[in-house]
mmCIF file of C-alpha atoms in Angstrom:
data_model
loop_
_atom_site.group_PDB
_atom_site.id
_atom_site.type_symbol
_atom_site.label_atom_id
_atom_site.label_comp_id
_atom_site.label_asym_id
_atom_site.label_seq_id
_atom_site.Cartn_x
_atom_site.Cartn_y
_atom_site.Cartn_z
ATOM 1 C CA MET C 29 113.931 128.330 114.567
ATOM 2 C CA ALA C 30 113.399 125.367 116.535
ATOM 3 C CA ASP C 31 114.136 124.945 120.360
ATOM 4 C CA GLY C 32 114.990 120.977 121.065
ATOM 5 C CA ASN C 33 113.061 118.825 118.935
ATOM 6 C CA GLN C 34 109.968 121.496 118.441
ATOM 7 C CA THR C 35 109.488 122.810 115.121
ATOM 8 C CA GLU C 36 108.579 126.884 115.774
ATOM 9 C CA VAL C 37 105.719 127.639 113.108
ATOM 10 C CA TYR C 38 106.042 131.001 112.315
ATOM 11 C CA VAL C 39 102.570 133.144 112.027
ATOM 12 C CA TYR C 40 103.315 133.512 107.882
ATOM 13 C CA GLU C 41 103.278 129.979 107.930
ATOM 14 C CA GLN C 42 99.952 129.649 109.454
ATOM 15 C CA VAL C 43 98.341 131.960 107.392
ATOM 16 C CA VAL C 44 99.672 130.587 103.773
ATOM 17 C CA ILE C 45 98.585 127.072 105.125
ATOM 18 C CA LEU C 46 95.078 128.477 106.657
ATOM 19 C CA LEU C 47 94.231 129.637 102.543
ATOM 20 C CA SER C 48 95.329 126.536 101.591
ATOM 21 C CA CYS C 49 92.988 124.559 103.453
ATOM 22 C CA VAL C 50 90.290 127.001 102.528
ATOM 23 C CA LEU C 51 90.930 126.456 98.570
ATOM 24 C CA SER C 52 91.261 122.773 99.186
ATOM 25 C CA PHE C 53 87.864 122.608 101.222
ATOM 26 C CA LEU C 54 86.207 124.806 98.332
ATOM 27 C CA GLY C 55 87.570 122.683 95.742
ATOM 28 C CA SER C 56 86.674 119.353 96.815
ATOM 29 C CA LEU C 57 83.038 121.126 98.106
ATOM 30 C CA VAL C 58 82.523 122.074 94.008
ATOM 31 C CA ILE C 59 83.310 118.947 93.155
ATOM 32 C CA ILE C 60 80.653 117.759 95.410
ATOM 33 C CA CYS C 61 78.101 119.737 94.387
ATOM 34 C CA THR C 62 78.647 119.166 90.624
ATOM 35 C CA TYR C 63 78.010 116.129 90.566
ATOM 36 C CA ALA C 64 75.154 116.315 93.347
ATOM 37 C CA THR C 65 73.700 119.272 90.578
ATOM 38 C CA TRP C 66 73.935 117.343 87.389
ATOM 39 C CA ARG C 67 72.653 114.073 86.573
ATOM 40 C CA ASP C 68 74.292 113.236 83.513
ATOM 41 C CA LEU C 69 77.572 113.975 84.754
ATOM 42 C CA ARG C 70 77.332 111.507 87.280
ATOM 43 C CA THR C 71 79.341 108.429 85.592
ATOM 44 C CA THR C 72 81.353 105.816 87.914
ATOM 45 C CA PRO C 73 85.150 107.728 87.928
ATOM 46 C CA ARG C 74 83.093 111.294 88.809
ATOM 47 C CA LYS C 75 81.220 109.333 92.013
ATOM 48 C CA LEU C 76 84.676 108.060 92.765
ATOM 49 C CA LEU C 77 86.220 111.510 92.430
ATOM 50 C CA VAL C 78 83.314 112.735 94.853
ATOM 51 C CA PHE C 79 84.019 110.039 97.620
ATOM 52 C CA LEU C 80 87.909 111.423 97.538
ATOM 53 C CA SER C 81 86.971 114.770 97.612
ATOM 54 C CA VAL C 82 84.879 113.743 100.752
ATOM 55 C CA ALA C 83 87.320 112.740 102.221
ATOM 56 C CA ASP C 84 89.871 115.823 101.058
ATOM 57 C CA LEU C 85 87.620 117.833 102.362
ATOM 58 C CA LEU C 86 87.937 116.444 105.996
ATOM 59 C CA SER C 87 91.176 116.043 105.681
ATOM 60 C CA ALA C 88 91.094 120.057 105.136
ATOM 61 C CA LEU C 89 88.783 120.838 107.979
ATOM 62 C CA SER C 90 90.852 118.889 110.334
ATOM 63 C CA TYR C 91 93.798 120.815 109.195
ATOM 64 C CA PHE C 92 92.498 124.098 109.241
ATOM 65 C CA TYR C 93 91.742 123.658 112.990
ATOM 66 C CA GLY C 94 94.702 122.022 114.155
ATOM 67 C CA VAL C 95 96.788 125.047 111.595
ATOM 68 C CA LEU C 96 94.479 127.948 113.380
ATOM 69 C CA LYS C 97 95.273 126.256 117.180
ATOM 70 C CA VAL C 98 98.889 124.901 116.784
ATOM 71 C CA PHE C 99 99.020 122.472 119.204
ATOM 72 C CA ASN C 100 101.317 122.435 122.385
ATOM 73 C CA SER C 101 100.564 119.303 123.977
ATOM 74 C CA ASN C 102 98.434 116.164 123.693
ATOM 75 C CA THR C 103 95.144 118.099 124.635
ATOM 76 C CA LYS C 104 91.578 116.169 124.165
ATOM 77 C CA ASP C 105 91.314 118.810 121.084
ATOM 78 C CA CYS C 106 94.942 117.758 119.767
ATOM 79 C CA ILE C 107 93.589 113.889 119.925
ATOM 80 C CA ALA C 108 90.729 114.559 118.220
ATOM 81 C CA GLN C 109 91.989 116.724 115.501
ATOM 82 C CA GLY C 110 95.063 114.010 115.134
ATOM 83 C CA ALA C 111 92.483 111.206 114.538
ATOM 84 C CA ILE C 112 89.928 112.848 112.021
ATOM 85 C CA SER C 113 93.122 114.136 110.001
ATOM 86 C CA THR C 114 95.070 110.670 110.182
ATOM 87 C CA PHE C 115 91.511 109.074 108.829
ATOM 88 C CA ALA C 116 90.815 111.393 106.172
ATOM 89 C CA ASN C 117 94.561 111.627 105.083
ATOM 90 C CA THR C 118 94.818 107.541 104.539
ATOM 91 C CA SER C 119 91.502 107.573 103.091
ATOM 92 C CA SER C 120 92.410 110.317 100.314
ATOM 93 C CA PHE C 121 95.659 107.828 99.702
ATOM 94 C CA PHE C 122 93.163 104.835 98.856
ATOM 95 C CA TRP C 123 90.615 106.624 97.391
ATOM 96 C CA THR C 124 93.333 108.237 94.965
ATOM 97 C CA VAL C 125 94.689 105.064 94.076
ATOM 98 C CA ALA C 126 91.364 103.231 93.703
ATOM 99 C CA ILE C 127 90.564 105.884 90.690
ATOM 100 C CA ALA C 128 93.499 104.788 88.860
ATOM 101 C CA ILE C 129 92.742 101.328 89.299
ATOM 102 C CA TYR C 130 89.108 101.892 88.086
ATOM 103 C CA LEU C 131 90.589 103.747 85.487
ATOM 104 C CA TYR C 132 93.227 100.982 84.443
ATOM 105 C CA ILE C 133 90.566 98.167 84.271
ATOM 106 C CA PHE C 134 87.720 100.107 82.448
ATOM 107 C CA ILE C 135 90.146 101.842 79.795
ATOM 108 C CA VAL C 136 93.443 99.183 79.483
ATOM 109 C CA LYS C 137 90.998 95.721 80.182
ATOM 110 C CA SER C 138 87.880 97.106 78.378
ATOM 111 C CA SER C 139 85.781 95.909 81.196
ATOM 112 C CA GLN C 140 83.152 98.065 82.901
ATOM 113 C CA ARG C 141 81.649 95.087 84.700
ATOM 114 C CA LEU C 142 84.998 94.413 85.821
ATOM 115 C CA ALA C 143 85.514 97.486 86.944
ATOM 116 C CA ASP C 144 81.959 98.455 88.591
ATOM 117 C CA SER C 145 82.332 95.214 90.626
ATOM 118 C CA LEU C 146 85.497 96.903 92.150
ATOM 119 C CA VAL C 147 83.210 99.914 93.695
ATOM 120 C CA LEU C 148 82.154 98.302 97.006
ATOM 121 C CA TYR C 149 85.561 97.290 96.987
ATOM 122 C CA PHE C 150 87.034 100.354 97.030
ATOM 123 C CA HIS C 151 84.353 101.207 99.759
ATOM 124 C CA LEU C 152 85.521 98.674 102.245
ATOM 125 C CA ILE C 153 89.083 99.176 101.960
ATOM 126 C CA SER C 154 89.184 102.905 101.446
ATOM 127 C CA TRP C 155 87.207 103.329 104.457
ATOM 128 C CA GLY C 156 87.759 100.282 106.628
ATOM 129 C CA VAL C 157 91.339 100.721 106.258
ATOM 130 C CA PRO C 158 91.828 103.988 107.785
ATOM 131 C CA LEU C 159 89.075 103.630 110.029
ATOM 132 C CA SER C 160 90.435 100.637 111.595
ATOM 133 C CA ILE C 161 94.216 101.429 111.659
ATOM 134 C CA THR C 162 92.911 104.801 113.267
ATOM 135 C CA VAL C 163 90.941 103.261 115.973
ATOM 136 C CA ALA C 164 93.552 101.062 116.840
ATOM 137 C CA ALA C 165 95.816 104.256 117.112
ATOM 138 C CA LEU C 166 93.560 106.139 119.801
ATOM 139 C CA ALA C 167 93.255 102.873 121.523
ATOM 140 C CA LEU C 168 96.910 102.400 122.099
ATOM 141 C CA GLN C 169 97.018 106.116 122.279
ATOM 142 C CA LYS C 170 99.351 106.535 119.527
ATOM 143 C CA ILE C 171 97.736 109.534 118.298
ATOM 144 C CA GLY C 172 98.930 112.793 120.169
ATOM 145 C CA TYR C 173 101.124 115.978 119.897
ATOM 146 C CA ASP C 174 104.201 115.374 117.444
ATOM 147 C CA ALA C 175 105.971 119.246 118.170
ATOM 148 C CA SER C 176 105.512 119.770 114.543
ATOM 149 C CA GLU C 177 108.713 117.456 113.517
ATOM 150 C CA VAL C 178 106.142 115.586 110.690
ATOM 151 C CA SER C 179 103.385 118.593 110.566
ATOM 152 C CA VAL C 180 102.648 121.669 110.668
ATOM 153 C CA GLY C 181 101.140 122.616 114.044
ATOM 154 C CA TRP C 182 98.744 119.586 113.563
ATOM 155 C CA CYS C 183 98.561 116.998 115.607
ATOM 156 C CA TRP C 184 99.940 113.324 114.592
ATOM 157 C CA VAL C 185 101.394 110.192 115.862
ATOM 158 C CA SER C 186 102.672 111.393 119.530
ATOM 159 C CA ILE C 187 106.395 111.779 118.794
ATOM 160 C CA GLN C 188 106.974 110.870 122.747
ATOM 161 C CA GLU C 189 106.304 107.090 122.127
ATOM 162 C CA GLU C 190 109.042 104.866 121.561
ATOM 163 C CA ASP C 191 107.374 103.404 118.248
ATOM 164 C CA HIS C 192 106.320 106.628 116.789
ATOM 165 C CA VAL C 193 108.129 105.690 113.449
ATOM 166 C CA LEU C 194 106.130 102.701 113.084
ATOM 167 C CA TRP C 195 102.677 104.456 113.573
ATOM 168 C CA MET C 196 103.648 106.724 111.210
ATOM 169 C CA LEU C 197 104.456 104.222 108.563
ATOM 170 C CA LEU C 198 100.713 102.352 109.763
ATOM 171 C CA THR C 199 98.614 105.477 109.771
ATOM 172 C CA GLY C 200 99.932 107.512 106.600
ATOM 173 C CA LYS C 201 103.620 107.005 105.480
ATOM 174 C CA ILE C 202 103.270 102.996 104.138
ATOM 175 C CA TRP C 203 100.449 104.259 101.832
ATOM 176 C CA GLU C 204 102.232 107.213 100.560
ATOM 177 C CA PHE C 205 105.349 105.447 99.617
ATOM 178 C CA LEU C 206 102.677 102.801 97.584
ATOM 179 C CA ALA C 207 100.643 105.469 96.015
ATOM 180 C CA TYR C 208 104.089 106.996 95.210
ATOM 181 C CA VAL C 209 105.027 103.793 93.314
ATOM 182 C CA THR C 210 101.470 102.372 91.870
ATOM 183 C CA LEU C 211 99.335 105.946 90.671
ATOM 184 C CA PRO C 212 102.597 106.530 88.355
ATOM 185 C CA VAL C 213 102.902 102.710 86.868
ATOM 186 C CA LEU C 214 99.057 102.699 86.459
ATOM 187 C CA TYR C 215 98.743 105.913 84.324
ATOM 188 C CA ILE C 216 101.707 105.285 82.204
ATOM 189 C CA LEU C 217 99.986 101.764 81.345
ATOM 190 C CA ILE C 218 96.964 103.579 80.631
ATOM 191 C CA LYS C 219 98.643 106.554 78.606
ATOM 192 C CA ARG C 220 100.201 103.617 76.268
ATOM 193 C CA HIS C 221 97.035 101.877 75.716
ATOM 194 C CA ILE C 222 95.158 105.166 74.567
ATOM 195 C CA HIS C 223 98.545 105.826 72.592
ATOM 196 C CA LYS C 224 98.389 102.667 71.253
ATOM 197 C CA ALA C 225 94.694 102.530 70.680
ATOM 198 C CA HIS C 226 94.516 106.081 68.749
ATOM 199 C CA GLU C 227 97.570 104.642 66.771
ATOM 200 C CA ALA C 228 95.537 102.014 65.570
ATOM 201 C CA LEU C 229 91.971 103.733 64.547
ATOM 202 C CA SER C 230 94.075 106.258 62.702
ATOM 203 C CA GLU C 231 95.297 104.587 60.343
ATOM 204 C CA TYR C 232 92.078 103.038 59.134
ATOM 205 C CA ARG C 233 90.218 106.353 59.858
ATOM 206 C CA PRO C 234 92.634 109.033 58.701
ATOM 207 C CA ILE C 235 90.456 111.681 59.506
ATOM 208 C CA LEU C 236 89.741 111.413 62.721
ATOM 209 C CA ALA C 237 93.783 111.567 63.136
ATOM 210 C CA THR C 238 93.685 114.658 61.232
ATOM 211 C CA SER C 239 90.767 116.334 62.683
ATOM 212 C CA PRO C 240 91.339 119.385 65.225
ATOM 213 C CA THR C 241 88.838 118.503 67.742
ATOM 214 C CA SER C 242 89.548 114.689 68.212
ATOM 215 C CA GLN C 243 93.106 115.926 68.632
ATOM 216 C CA SER C 244 92.138 118.494 71.334
ATOM 217 C CA LEU C 245 90.686 116.211 73.386
ATOM 218 C CA SER C 246 93.143 113.678 72.788
ATOM 219 C CA THR C 247 95.889 115.819 73.612
ATOM 220 C CA MET C 248 93.657 117.170 76.984
ATOM 221 C CA ALA C 249 93.111 113.394 78.141
ATOM 222 C CA ASP C 250 96.563 112.951 77.551
ATOM 223 C CA ARG C 251 97.590 116.035 79.552
ATOM 224 C CA LYS C 252 95.140 115.504 82.424
ATOM 225 C CA LEU C 253 96.466 111.604 82.821
ATOM 226 C CA THR C 254 99.668 112.771 82.676
ATOM 227 C CA LEU C 255 99.391 115.723 85.669
ATOM 228 C CA ILE C 256 97.418 113.134 88.135
ATOM 229 C CA PRO C 257 100.372 111.251 89.435
ATOM 230 C CA ILE C 258 102.733 114.403 88.997
ATOM 231 C CA ILE C 259 100.589 116.634 91.123
ATOM 232 C CA PHE C 260 99.870 114.066 93.639
ATOM 233 C CA ILE C 261 103.828 113.494 94.049
ATOM 234 C CA ALA C 262 104.597 117.195 93.947
ATOM 235 C CA LEU C 263 102.056 118.062 96.646
ATOM 236 C CA ARG C 264 103.253 114.885 99.154
ATOM 237 C CA MET C 265 106.809 115.170 98.329
ATOM 238 C CA TRP C 266 107.495 117.500 100.856
ATOM 239 C CA SER C 267 105.844 115.020 103.945
ATOM 240 C CA THR C 268 107.978 112.519 103.054
ATOM 241 C CA ILE C 269 111.358 114.130 102.985
ATOM 242 C CA ARG C 270 110.550 115.865 105.731
ATOM 243 C CA PHE C 271 110.231 112.152 107.417
ATOM 244 C CA LEU C 272 113.327 110.903 105.982
ATOM 245 C CA LEU C 273 114.949 113.963 107.442
ATOM 246 C CA MET C 274 113.454 112.857 110.754
ATOM 247 C CA LEU C 275 114.542 109.537 110.682
ATOM 248 C CA ALA C 276 117.795 110.944 109.832
ATOM 249 C CA ASN C 277 117.499 113.282 112.864
ATOM 250 C CA SER C 278 118.827 116.247 110.272
ATOM 251 C CA PRO C 279 117.861 119.667 111.597
ATOM 252 C CA ALA C 280 116.933 120.780 107.686
ATOM 253 C CA ARG C 281 113.350 119.436 108.422
ATOM 254 C CA GLN C 282 112.723 122.601 110.294
ATOM 255 C CA ASN C 283 113.599 124.739 106.794
ATOM 256 C CA PRO C 284 110.907 127.601 107.313
ATOM 257 C CA VAL C 285 110.647 126.908 103.144
ATOM 258 C CA LEU C 286 110.154 123.045 103.592
ATOM 259 C CA VAL C 287 107.459 123.298 106.650
ATOM 260 C CA THR C 288 105.673 125.541 104.341
ATOM 261 C CA LEU C 289 106.113 123.264 101.501
ATOM 262 C CA HIS C 290 104.523 120.474 103.701
ATOM 263 C CA GLY C 291 101.723 122.264 104.618
ATOM 264 C CA ILE C 292 100.636 123.338 101.843
ATOM 265 C CA GLY C 293 101.159 119.605 100.028
ATOM 266 C CA ASN C 294 99.464 118.081 102.946
ATOM 267 C CA THR C 295 96.457 120.750 102.588
ATOM 268 C CA PHE C 296 96.159 121.442 98.843
ATOM 269 C CA GLN C 297 94.955 118.408 97.393
ATOM 270 C CA GLY C 298 90.946 118.775 97.161
ATOM 271 C CA ALA C 299 92.035 122.175 95.140
ATOM 272 C CA ALA C 300 94.346 120.953 92.976
ATOM 273 C CA ASN C 301 91.431 117.812 92.091
ATOM 274 C CA CYS C 302 89.037 120.840 91.329
ATOM 275 C CA VAL C 303 91.556 122.499 89.083
ATOM 276 C CA MET C 304 91.939 119.265 87.051
ATOM 277 C CA PHE C 305 88.488 117.718 87.042
ATOM 278 C CA VAL C 306 86.384 120.743 87.128
ATOM 279 C CA LEU C 307 87.985 124.007 85.761
ATOM 280 C CA CYS C 308 90.178 122.544 83.663
ATOM 281 C CA THR C 309 87.457 120.000 82.089
ATOM 282 C CA ARG C 310 85.230 121.713 79.719
ATOM 283 C CA PRO C 311 81.907 120.396 79.900
ATOM 284 C CA VAL C 312 81.612 120.759 83.530
ATOM 285 C CA ARG C 313 83.436 124.545 83.327
ATOM 286 C CA SER C 314 81.108 125.912 81.099
ATOM 287 C CA ARG C 315 77.890 124.806 82.933
ATOM 288 C CA LEU C 316 79.746 126.128 85.836
ATOM 289 C CA VAL C 317 80.025 129.358 84.236
ATOM 290 C CA ALA C 318 77.133 129.737 82.664
ATOM 291 C CA LEU C 319 75.150 128.573 86.037
ATOM 292 C CA LEU C 320 76.921 131.716 87.663
ATOM 293 C CA CYS C 321 76.176 134.014 85.167
ATOM 294 C CA CYS C 322 72.660 133.242 84.996
ATOM 295 C CA ARG C 323 72.712 133.589 88.908
ATOM 296 C CA GLY C 324 74.554 137.350 88.280
ATOM 297 C CA ARG C 325 71.645 138.271 85.750
ATOM 298 C CA GLU C 326 68.987 136.919 87.913
ATOM 299 C CA THR C 327 70.213 138.511 90.707
ATOM 300 C CA GLN C 328 70.834 142.079 89.008
ATOM 301 C CA SER C 329 67.278 141.995 87.349
ATOM 302 C CA SER C 330 65.694 141.147 90.896
ATOM 303 C CA SER C 331 67.952 144.247 92.180
ATOM 304 C CA ASP C 332 66.579 146.515 89.580
ATOM 305 C CA ALA C 333 63.118 145.342 89.638
ATOM 306 C CA LEU C 334 62.982 146.005 93.086
ATOM 307 C CA SER C 335 65.177 149.370 92.956
ATOM 308 C CA GLN C 336 61.888 150.425 90.544
ATOM 309 C CA HIS C 337 59.044 149.265 92.620
ATOM 310 C CA THR C 338 60.852 151.305 95.537
ATOM 311 C CA VAL C 339 61.053 153.976 93.367
ATOM 312 C CA HIS C 340 57.289 153.452 92.170
ATOM 313 C CA THR C 341 56.410 152.799 95.936
ATOM 314 C CA ASN C 342 58.098 155.892 97.430
ATOM 315 C CA THR C 343 56.716 158.466 94.654
ATOM 316 C CA ASP C 344 53.246 156.906 95.407
ATOM 317 C CA ARG C 345 53.405 157.286 98.814
ATOM 318 C CA ALA C 346 55.138 160.920 98.664
ATOM 319 C CA ASN C 347 52.188 161.800 96.268
ATOM 320 C CA SER C 348 49.217 160.787 99.048
ATOM 321 C CA PRO C 349 47.092 162.900 100.905
ATOM 322 C CA ARG C 350 47.895 160.545 104.181
ATOM 323 C CA ALA C 351 51.485 160.817 102.804
ATOM 324 C CA TRP C 352 51.502 165.036 103.187
ATOM 325 C CA GLU C 353 49.166 164.999 106.669
ATOM 326 C CA LYS C 354 51.973 162.486 108.148
ATOM 327 C CA GLU C 355 54.922 165.164 107.535
ATOM 328 C CA GLY C 356 52.938 168.392 108.215
ATOM 329 C CA GLU C 357 51.995 166.197 111.727
ATOM 330 C CA GLU C 358 55.559 166.010 112.265
ATOM 331 C CA GLU C 359 56.891 169.444 111.797
ATOM 332 C CA ASP C 360 54.149 170.420 113.860
#
């Protein structure tokens, strides 16, 4: 399975993870395009989601290249790919937490002004901190080939560095651990506030409590708030497990199933966000379906019109004297 401290990456693992990268790239692109297309959907939370999608898109591209290449040495493109994925992956952690903080202040503290005032700080932290860490790691030559011990073919922190564990923490793992704690706490607080508000409102307006539409929207919002931290942890936990197994020097870190789950978890975030915030969000989903159907009908109409035009043109040409004369010349 593995030779020494190097984890072998099988072809089927590459195929599965490359597919995950493609889905994440497309999912992130859909989120960005829907935000750019419909102005009335440009709320601040969705704007923050777009910034998260930019990080996920960049992450998917860098991981795709790394998995496709399966590096085995500290080449220049290995270091470049490792730097891009380090920056994008860390930035994704920060933006995920930033969205949770924004929603907490907006919903629980009922202060949109305060929440909006934090957006600038979100940019400074979510782009600035990952960039600073990545530049420092590059300057100190810490990024490079890691023998797929805590990756799946791509490059990250060089496994040959004596302080590689410290730099793995600084360039990703410590922020991942903080996200594990922060996200569930914030979303639990948000859910509790929504439930209390809904119960208080239902006491004064019983008709709202029994309204199917109200219950449906409440259930959908409650489900989405529950799924956000669960999906994040479900995707990222495999990377954390392999990291802990590496610290324990356990050969289980090289298990093919665990390696595959690690690869999918690190690369599927953009696709998961698309499912939650586009496909499972009725206003966005309805508009997207309508847009695709409309374009499909327009394409079909254009195709039919072109076909009819071609038939009429060919018929006219066939009946014209010049056409017959040309055919006669070719027969001669």
